[in-house]
Amino acid sequence: MKKLIGIAAAASLALVLAGCAGGDGGTGAAEGPKALDELVVGFAQVGAESGWRTANTKDIQASFEEAGIELKFSDAQQKQENQIKAIRSYIQQGVDYIAFSPVVETGWDAVLNEAKAAGIPVVLTDRAVDSKDESLYVSFLGSDFIEEGKKAGQWVLDEYADVTEPVNIVQLEGTTGAAPAIDRAEGFADVIAENPNLEVIESQTGDFTRAGGKQVMEAMLKSNPDIDLVYAHNDDMGLGAIEAIEAAGLVPGQDIKIVTVDAVKDGMQALADGKINFIVECSPLLGAQLVDIIKTLNDGGTVEPRIITEETTFTQEQAIEALPDRQY
Ligand code: GYE
């Protein structure tokens, strides 16, 4: 008799556990939270185009590992079609959550609707989509890129406050159509508009890569003998520009000033060395917050639709001070 009760108890415990494991397509809430080691999250990364991206990937992978949550990871090599394929495969595999950093802003509605139909919540990390339908994702975690552009513009405005001559600025844009490229250009343009001497004489994409920044800068140096300042949408393109400027026999940071965004180690080193003049920070450390979002959703809680990363700016002195403790 005792044995029979034991078996019955074990069977009902098994049923409860099976209930917890879900099978509801991932919303989790209806049947209670899953154990963390039963959760599966699919992450579709942009690529490995920059120091920022490498740090972001490392941080996300490490955070999920630490939390004991399985993370499926894919690298889209900066191609939207690859990212869409990865998301579709996560949907097919029936993951519990999908997180991704959209390479460009447009063209996501179809695949996001597929995720929604499958009941898989989507979290945007780092970059935004421009979809009007905000029900297609639960939250967007990342920086305010317009604000970053404004901070870069403010430094330029202050630096050239007293000039009476035109200041020739060239801009190295990030990936065409990417939220940080669009917004960093917009914020910068808004602020420098206050001083009519500040003029962006050329603006080209360097695709957020060092090689791209170098190549575009080489061409710009050929067509414009009189460049005063480079505004690069990330450190890597600024570092590429430094190579081109040096190859042209000019001194980066002096003959041509450089302002960038990100504050990854290599950028901070160039700032400390006086080759870059100012960096606006953009933090790639989004892993812990992403894990928190997933845990909250798994517990049936709600998350803020927009979570903005806190960031600062760096001058040369500040870079020298911050470098020894810089994590990425
Ligand atoms: O600034 C750049 C990277 O989306 C914020 O992408 C990110 C940007 C970052 O390639 O270095």
Short mmCIF file of C-alpha atoms and ligand atoms in Angstrom, two decimals, residues 45-54 56 78 101-103 125-128 142-143 145 148 174-175 178-181 184 207-209 233-237 261-264 280 282-284 286 311, ligand 1:
data_model
loop_
_atom_site.label_atom_id
_atom_site.label_comp_id
_atom_site.label_asym_id
_atom_site.label_seq_id
_atom_site.Cartn_x
_atom_site.Cartn_y
_atom_site.Cartn_z
CA GLN A 45 23.81 38.99 -33.46
CA VAL A 46 24.69 41.55 -36.15
CA GLY A 47 28.20 40.28 -36.80
CA ALA A 48 31.71 40.86 -35.52
CA GLU A 49 32.33 44.17 -37.26
CA SER A 50 33.86 46.13 -34.38
CA GLY A 51 35.51 46.00 -30.97
CA TRP A 52 32.16 47.07 -29.56
CA ARG A 53 30.42 44.10 -31.15
CA THR A 54 33.01 41.62 -29.91
CA ASN A 56 28.85 42.83 -26.66
CA GLN A 78 26.09 42.17 -41.04
CA SER A 101 20.24 43.38 -32.52
CA PRO A 102 18.70 44.43 -35.84
CA VAL A 103 21.42 45.26 -38.36
CA THR A 125 19.02 44.63 -27.80
CA ASP A 126 21.30 47.49 -28.80
CA ARG A 127 19.55 48.58 -32.04
CA ALA A 128 15.97 49.58 -32.77
CA GLY A 142 20.13 49.85 -25.53
CA SER A 143 21.63 53.30 -25.88
CA PHE A 145 22.00 57.11 -30.14
CA GLU A 148 25.31 60.19 -28.30
CA GLY A 174 27.99 53.53 -39.55
CA THR A 175 26.14 50.87 -41.53
CA ALA A 178 21.31 51.08 -38.95
CA ALA A 179 19.72 52.90 -36.01
CA PRO A 180 23.07 54.11 -34.57
CA ALA A 181 24.16 55.49 -37.97
CA ARG A 184 24.25 59.60 -34.42
CA ASP A 207 30.14 50.22 -42.26
CA PHE A 208 31.35 50.43 -38.63
CA THR A 209 34.62 48.66 -39.55
CA HIS A 233 30.19 56.92 -35.70
CA ASN A 234 32.40 54.39 -33.91
CA ASP A 235 35.94 53.94 -32.60
CA ASP A 236 36.90 51.34 -35.19
CA MET A 237 36.25 53.68 -38.12
CA VAL A 261 31.59 56.97 -30.30
CA ASP A 262 31.96 53.70 -28.27
CA ALA A 263 34.98 53.98 -25.93
CA VAL A 264 36.33 50.47 -26.46
CA VAL A 280 31.28 59.46 -26.47
CA CYS A 282 28.31 53.57 -25.84
CA SER A 283 28.23 50.59 -23.52
CA PRO A 284 28.23 47.08 -25.04
CA LEU A 286 23.98 44.57 -22.12
CA GLU A 311 26.73 56.42 -20.57
O1 GYE B 1 28.61 51.66 -31.85
C1 GYE B 1 29.45 49.99 -33.31
C2 GYE B 1 28.90 48.67 -33.66
O2 GYE B 1 25.02 49.13 -32.55
C3 GYE B 1 25.81 50.50 -30.82
O3 GYE B 1 27.51 48.86 -33.64
C4 GYE B 1 26.14 49.50 -31.85
C5 GYE B 1 27.21 49.93 -32.82
C6 GYE B 1 28.53 50.33 -32.20
O4 GYE B 1 29.42 48.09 -34.74
O5 GYE B 1 30.79 49.92 -32.96
#
